[in-house]
Amino acid sequence: MPKSIIIAPERVFSREVIRFSDIPVNAYAKSVEEELASYSTDDLLGIWHDMCAIREFETILNEIKTKGAYKGITYAHAGPAHLSIGQEAAAVGMAFSLEPDDHVFGSHRSHGEILAKGFSAIRQLADDRLLAIMTSYRDGAILRPVEKGHAGTVKQLARRFFIYGAYSEIFARETGFNRGLGGSMHAFFAPFGIYPNNAIVGGSGSMAPGAALFKRVNRKPGIVVANIGDSSFGCGPVWEGITFSAMDQYRTLWDQALGGGLPIVFNCMNNFYGMGGQPFGETMGMQYIARLGAGVNPEQMHAERVNGYDPLPVIDAFTRKKQVLLEGRGPVLLDTVTYRISGHSPSDASSYRSKEEIERWQQADSIPAFRNKLIAKGIVAEAALDAVRAEVEATTFDMFKLAVDLGVSPRVRIDSDLVGQVMFSNQRVERFDNRAPEFLQNLADNPRVQQLRGKIRTPTDGGQPVAKMKAFNVRDAIFEAMLHRFSIDPTMIAFGEENRDWGGAFAVYRGLTEALPYHRLFNSPISEAAIVGAAVGYALEGGRVVAELMYADFMGRAGDEIVNQLAKWQAMSAGQLTMPVVLRVSVGAKYGAQHSQDFTALVHHVPGLKVVYPVTPYDAKGMMNAALAGTDPVVFFESQRVYDVGEQFVEAGVPEGYYEIDLAEPSIKRLGTDLTIITLGPALYTAVAAADELQKQYGLSSEVVDLRSAIPLNYEPLVGSVKKTGRVLLVSDAVERGSVMHTVSANLTQLCFDDLDGPPVVIGSRNWITPAPELEASFVPQVSWLLDAVHERILPLPGHQPTTKQSLDELTRRERSGI
Ligand SMILES: Cc1ncc(C[n+]2csc(CCOP(=O)(O)OP(=O)(O)O)c2C)c(N)n1
Ligand SMILES: [Mg+2]
């Protein structure tokens, strides 16, 4: 079913010019008297409160980092403190008019943003709601220390709670928002709309669009703000996130009832510096971050530069931009100008800027400036401002004292297994929402569903091998599992390159285009970082998502999103967030050096990911079903060598109904007594062929075990097999050096040392680039390699004449030359 956007030659060749419209710079011109129509005295005192609180919060951090003490309280803080002294007005301006349903993502320099958003939410939430949040959040662990002896209002209590939770998090205490597993650069508190802050520069730029997507797809209220620095606009993933957010399809192809463009503000906290490099005038060429909106879409992202050294223009901008987003005209780019008076971190000697420059910004400091403005116009009495400041400083200091007190705020016990326990959530969630899943047709009418009914699901058809066209294959198995979950979980969506009309590059999704509305299955831009980043953001908001990378080779493009985002947030939230993402990754064949690499080892090395690689229809369906019922990130490798392969091992065939396979369980594909051959990926089929030859030619009985999964992995069946045979050969198509099989081999050596006749032998692809298909047989393990390896390194095969080089001498020679 082709799309309805027709590209007409006469249109694209017509003469025209591309026009840009003016991008406002500091257009805000309201006097404070004019603003009185929008703000009560309490509002203004609130803004003042929040700015002072942030300043005090960070001043304390700065003092203890640089001097080891504050007002007589000594404390050595080992972790980082990226301070934002000077940026308070920008943070408060950003957060002040946002509602709890508006979600902010941020950067390493986010203490101020967190506090500002927290105070804003506290102001807006009703007392009973605040109490409910504080008592239920981690069963009151943060509330208990701060409610002791508190005689003030609920809102005051909530502010104590929030300042204390933030300090505790920064100081790695049990009483932190995330039990200290997030820390200074990653602290967040979802009940107040504060989502993960990212130590990876620009990290929020690719994740936050997924949160905005979640709001659209699931019709949730509110907008999303990605607070990122000026230097982060040099990061590819930020551009990808912008591209993803600005896709026309939200307004051209999606159901307009969903609300149109993504409700997201890319808010640049523009302090004119990275650590020492200056995007303005040195490391970039756009001069104004706001200019960057010009190329993105005809609305130029509604880009605007605002004065973030005064909270009022920022509040004004956010109020206007939120309206734009609610009208479905997003995304928005804001260039909020501010200045970091503090160093990048306390060890920063400010060698990259002049003293004079810092002094000038100190003279313009937003906190005294705001105070003076209010006093000069007689809007708020000096005494009232001073009283607020005194109270803020006292509370902040009190909370600091509580947070550093190990008796009140203990660290997670060093011998506890907490980190291990929260690496995976290991839950089962049938559906993340109860509404009816949206479909375009009755599934019984779906052509692919109908076609699958006629396919043969068993290894043989009337005693004969099944013809390729008739076999229910791996591709079908994944489709069936996907459709099942799509039909149960209304939040489930899938996206990636060429996912919709093309059906995914390898036609796994063929038929889903007819079945699903755009917002449940769509083409993404060629933006691998944004594909994975958006999936992470979507999942963090509470939706199930399947993202696809067309080739494993492209994982590098999404490197950060896979290794630092997808893998980390469950544990960094101390188990409060789940990550129900299946990342489908196809492993190529016959496409040479950049399209045919098995990268299982890369993700195997990254704690926090489940890594599976089924290669039979039975396994693919059962494991996809399990992955789609779980709450953990699963990197789901698929081999292009076997998409067409029918079931060859399960005599009863692939069930039409639902079943799951425990991801940790290896599968014994063939029983044997003399040798265990362990595989991961399509090497299974090579191993089975080798087992046939070993039996036929040498009477050697091989047990073939397919790991199916690298993480998690139950070693018991492997140990059981090795205890029986005493000999192990491990095979995968990944390049041999550092392959998953080496870890399995090393572990089995320890687990089965007394039962082994000799050391396990690992065979993988050569440590080369993947050559052209005509040469692949010299690269990927072949049956002959396995036979020769058995002969040379496990058990001499009588009369066997090796045709390939598998000896230990050859291994040593190759290692010596680095190949
Ligand atoms: C991907 C990445 N590269 C580099 C760094 C090291 N680093 C930390 S902060 C920073 C400067 C970031 O500048 P900007 O985005 O303007 O934010 P600011 O620090 O000014 O708030 C750098 C280079 C990092 N954390 N992540
Ligand atoms: Mg900066």
PDB file of N, CA and C in Angstrom, residues 28-36 39 44-45 47-48 51 89 307-316 363-382 385:
ATOM      1  N   TYR A  28      11.806  39.933  23.718  1.00  0.00           N
ATOM      2  CA  TYR A  28      11.003  40.222  24.927  1.00  0.00           C
ATOM      3  C   TYR A  28      11.186  41.683  25.340  1.00  0.00           C
ATOM      4  N   ALA A  29      10.085  42.384  25.501  1.00  0.00           N
ATOM      5  CA  ALA A  29      10.214  43.814  25.819  1.00  0.00           C
ATOM      6  C   ALA A  29       9.244  44.256  26.900  1.00  0.00           C
ATOM      7  N   LYS A  30       8.750  43.299  27.682  1.00  0.00           N
ATOM      8  CA  LYS A  30       7.758  43.696  28.690  1.00  0.00           C
ATOM      9  C   LYS A  30       8.449  44.297  29.916  1.00  0.00           C
ATOM     10  N   SER A  31       7.834  45.327  30.455  1.00  0.00           N
ATOM     11  CA  SER A  31       8.367  45.867  31.703  1.00  0.00           C
ATOM     12  C   SER A  31       7.840  45.000  32.843  1.00  0.00           C
ATOM     13  N   VAL A  32       8.493  45.107  33.985  1.00  0.00           N
ATOM     14  CA  VAL A  32       8.042  44.288  35.104  1.00  0.00           C
ATOM     15  C   VAL A  32       6.626  44.702  35.537  1.00  0.00           C
ATOM     16  N   GLU A  33       6.304  45.989  35.343  1.00  0.00           N
ATOM     17  CA  GLU A  33       4.925  46.404  35.678  1.00  0.00           C
ATOM     18  C   GLU A  33       3.919  45.694  34.766  1.00  0.00           C
ATOM     19  N   GLU A  34       4.276  45.615  33.493  1.00  0.00           N
ATOM     20  CA  GLU A  34       3.373  44.908  32.564  1.00  0.00           C
ATOM     21  C   GLU A  34       3.212  43.445  32.978  1.00  0.00           C
ATOM     22  N   GLU A  35       4.298  42.896  33.461  1.00  0.00           N
ATOM     23  CA  GLU A  35       4.258  41.476  33.844  1.00  0.00           C
ATOM     24  C   GLU A  35       3.363  41.230  35.057  1.00  0.00           C
ATOM     25  N   LEU A  36       3.073  42.313  35.770  1.00  0.00           N
ATOM     26  CA  LEU A  36       2.253  42.115  36.969  1.00  0.00           C
ATOM     27  C   LEU A  36       0.871  41.557  36.642  1.00  0.00           C
ATOM     28  N   TYR A  39       1.724  37.799  36.939  1.00  0.00           N
ATOM     29  CA  TYR A  39       2.303  37.219  38.158  1.00  0.00           C
ATOM     30  C   TYR A  39       1.748  37.870  39.411  1.00  0.00           C
ATOM     31  N   LEU A  44       6.203  35.895  42.117  1.00  0.00           N
ATOM     32  CA  LEU A  44       7.524  36.515  42.006  1.00  0.00           C
ATOM     33  C   LEU A  44       8.432  36.060  43.143  1.00  0.00           C
ATOM     34  N   LEU A  45       7.833  35.948  44.320  1.00  0.00           N
ATOM     35  CA  LEU A  45       8.634  35.444  45.441  1.00  0.00           C
ATOM     36  C   LEU A  45       9.032  33.971  45.203  1.00  0.00           C
ATOM     37  N   ILE A  47       9.641  32.639  42.253  1.00  0.00           N
ATOM     38  CA  ILE A  47      10.762  32.659  41.302  1.00  0.00           C
ATOM     39  C   ILE A  47      12.054  32.992  42.057  1.00  0.00           C
ATOM     40  N   TRP A  48      11.933  33.975  42.889  1.00  0.00           N
ATOM     41  CA  TRP A  48      13.086  34.390  43.708  1.00  0.00           C
ATOM     42  C   TRP A  48      13.565  33.224  44.591  1.00  0.00           C
ATOM     43  N   MET A  51      15.441  30.577  42.521  1.00  0.00           N
ATOM     44  CA  MET A  51      16.792  30.974  42.099  1.00  0.00           C
ATOM     45  C   MET A  51      17.750  30.941  43.284  1.00  0.00           C
ATOM     46  N   ALA A  89      18.557  31.712  36.571  1.00  0.00           N
ATOM     47  CA  ALA A  89      17.371  32.332  35.963  1.00  0.00           C
ATOM     48  C   ALA A  89      16.885  31.512  34.777  1.00  0.00           C
ATOM     49  N   ASN A 307      16.653  35.929  26.556  1.00  0.00           N
ATOM     50  CA  ASN A 307      17.565  36.315  27.619  1.00  0.00           C
ATOM     51  C   ASN A 307      17.330  35.432  28.838  1.00  0.00           C
ATOM     52  N   GLY A 308      18.227  34.503  29.023  1.00  0.00           N
ATOM     53  CA  GLY A 308      18.106  33.586  30.158  1.00  0.00           C
ATOM     54  C   GLY A 308      18.830  34.090  31.381  1.00  0.00           C
ATOM     55  N   TYR A 309      19.194  35.355  31.364  1.00  0.00           N
ATOM     56  CA  TYR A 309      19.774  35.936  32.567  1.00  0.00           C
ATOM     57  C   TYR A 309      18.694  36.661  33.369  1.00  0.00           C
ATOM     58  N   ASP A 310      17.489  36.522  32.882  1.00  0.00           N
ATOM     59  CA  ASP A 310      16.319  37.083  33.560  1.00  0.00           C
ATOM     60  C   ASP A 310      15.227  36.009  33.461  1.00  0.00           C
ATOM     61  N   PRO A 311      14.627  35.586  34.553  1.00  0.00           N
ATOM     62  CA  PRO A 311      13.650  34.488  34.450  1.00  0.00           C
ATOM     63  C   PRO A 311      12.415  34.853  33.636  1.00  0.00           C
ATOM     64  N   LEU A 312      12.044  36.137  33.634  1.00  0.00           N
ATOM     65  CA  LEU A 312      10.747  36.483  33.029  1.00  0.00           C
ATOM     66  C   LEU A 312      10.709  36.273  31.510  1.00  0.00           C
ATOM     67  N   PRO A 313      11.715  36.681  30.733  1.00  0.00           N
ATOM     68  CA  PRO A 313      11.662  36.382  29.298  1.00  0.00           C
ATOM     69  C   PRO A 313      11.630  34.884  29.011  1.00  0.00           C
ATOM     70  N   VAL A 314      12.257  34.102  29.885  1.00  0.00           N
ATOM     71  CA  VAL A 314      12.276  32.647  29.649  1.00  0.00           C
ATOM     72  C   VAL A 314      10.887  32.064  29.920  1.00  0.00           C
ATOM     73  N   ILE A 315      10.284  32.526  31.008  1.00  0.00           N
ATOM     74  CA  ILE A 315       8.924  32.045  31.302  1.00  0.00           C
ATOM     75  C   ILE A 315       7.990  32.437  30.157  1.00  0.00           C
ATOM     76  N   ASP A 316       8.148  33.675  29.716  1.00  0.00           N
ATOM     77  CA  ASP A 316       7.326  34.170  28.606  1.00  0.00           C
ATOM     78  C   ASP A 316       7.509  33.272  27.377  1.00  0.00           C
ATOM     79  N   GLN A 363      28.747  40.855  37.499  1.00  0.00           N
ATOM     80  CA  GLN A 363      28.079  42.140  37.748  1.00  0.00           C
ATOM     81  C   GLN A 363      26.623  42.109  37.268  1.00  0.00           C
ATOM     82  N   ALA A 364      26.421  41.342  36.197  1.00  0.00           N
ATOM     83  CA  ALA A 364      25.052  41.258  35.653  1.00  0.00           C
ATOM     84  C   ALA A 364      24.251  40.129  36.297  1.00  0.00           C
ATOM     85  N   ASP A 365      24.845  39.466  37.268  1.00  0.00           N
ATOM     86  CA  ASP A 365      24.263  38.266  37.906  1.00  0.00           C
ATOM     87  C   ASP A 365      22.735  38.364  38.042  1.00  0.00           C
ATOM     88  N   SER A 366      22.054  37.323  37.606  1.00  0.00           N
ATOM     89  CA  SER A 366      20.596  37.374  37.528  1.00  0.00           C
ATOM     90  C   SER A 366      19.933  37.457  38.897  1.00  0.00           C
ATOM     91  N   ILE A 367      20.576  36.942  39.928  1.00  0.00           N
ATOM     92  CA  ILE A 367      19.897  36.919  41.234  1.00  0.00           C
ATOM     93  C   ILE A 367      19.790  38.329  41.829  1.00  0.00           C
ATOM     94  N   PRO A 368      20.916  39.043  41.998  1.00  0.00           N
ATOM     95  CA  PRO A 368      20.734  40.433  42.464  1.00  0.00           C
ATOM     96  C   PRO A 368      19.966  41.287  41.474  1.00  0.00           C
ATOM     97  N   ALA A 369      20.138  41.003  40.190  1.00  0.00           N
ATOM     98  CA  ALA A 369      19.430  41.820  39.192  1.00  0.00           C
ATOM     99  C   ALA A 369      17.913  41.681  39.353  1.00  0.00           C
ATOM    100  N   PHE A 370      17.452  40.468  39.554  1.00  0.00           N
ATOM    101  CA  PHE A 370      16.016  40.233  39.717  1.00  0.00           C
ATOM    102  C   PHE A 370      15.511  40.899  40.999  1.00  0.00           C
ATOM    103  N   ARG A 371      16.321  40.751  42.029  1.00  0.00           N
ATOM    104  CA  ARG A 371      15.959  41.359  43.323  1.00  0.00           C
ATOM    105  C   ARG A 371      15.832  42.879  43.162  1.00  0.00           C
ATOM    106  N   ASN A 372      16.840  43.462  42.539  1.00  0.00           N
ATOM    107  CA  ASN A 372      16.834  44.923  42.397  1.00  0.00           C
ATOM    108  C   ASN A 372      15.648  45.397  41.573  1.00  0.00           C
ATOM    109  N   LYS A 373      15.341  44.610  40.540  1.00  0.00           N
ATOM    110  CA  LYS A 373      14.217  44.994  39.684  1.00  0.00           C
ATOM    111  C   LYS A 373      12.922  45.039  40.498  1.00  0.00           C
ATOM    112  N   LEU A 374      12.727  44.020  41.305  1.00  0.00           N
ATOM    113  CA  LEU A 374      11.491  43.974  42.101  1.00  0.00           C
ATOM    114  C   LEU A 374      11.459  45.085  43.156  1.00  0.00           C
ATOM    115  N   ILE A 375      12.620  45.334  43.750  1.00  0.00           N
ATOM    116  CA  ILE A 375      12.652  46.366  44.797  1.00  0.00           C
ATOM    117  C   ILE A 375      12.497  47.752  44.175  1.00  0.00           C
ATOM    118  N   ALA A 376      13.237  47.982  43.090  1.00  0.00           N
ATOM    119  CA  ALA A 376      13.244  49.315  42.475  1.00  0.00           C
ATOM    120  C   ALA A 376      11.841  49.732  42.063  1.00  0.00           C
ATOM    121  N   LYS A 377      11.067  48.784  41.601  1.00  0.00           N
ATOM    122  CA  LYS A 377       9.714  49.125  41.155  1.00  0.00           C
ATOM    123  C   LYS A 377       8.713  49.052  42.306  1.00  0.00           C
ATOM    124  N   GLY A 378       9.234  48.742  43.468  1.00  0.00           N
ATOM    125  CA  GLY A 378       8.354  48.679  44.641  1.00  0.00           C
ATOM    126  C   GLY A 378       7.366  47.529  44.561  1.00  0.00           C
ATOM    127  N   ILE A 379       7.718  46.514  43.852  1.00  0.00           N
ATOM    128  CA  ILE A 379       6.770  45.408  43.650  1.00  0.00           C
ATOM    129  C   ILE A 379       6.792  44.450  44.838  1.00  0.00           C
ATOM    130  N   VAL A 380       7.964  44.174  45.309  1.00  0.00           N
ATOM    131  CA  VAL A 380       8.077  43.313  46.489  1.00  0.00           C
ATOM    132  C   VAL A 380       8.995  44.008  47.483  1.00  0.00           C
ATOM    133  N   ALA A 381       8.634  43.909  48.723  1.00  0.00           N
ATOM    134  CA  ALA A 381       9.450  44.566  49.746  1.00  0.00           C
ATOM    135  C   ALA A 381      10.765  43.819  49.937  1.00  0.00           C
ATOM    136  N   GLU A 382      11.788  44.615  50.190  1.00  0.00           N
ATOM    137  CA  GLU A 382      13.114  44.051  50.395  1.00  0.00           C
ATOM    138  C   GLU A 382      13.086  43.000  51.514  1.00  0.00           C
ATOM    139  N   LEU A 385      11.806  39.642  50.402  1.00  0.00           N
ATOM    140  CA  LEU A 385      12.793  38.908  49.599  1.00  0.00           C
ATOM    141  C   LEU A 385      13.874  38.319  50.516  1.00  0.00           C
TER     142      LEU A 385
END
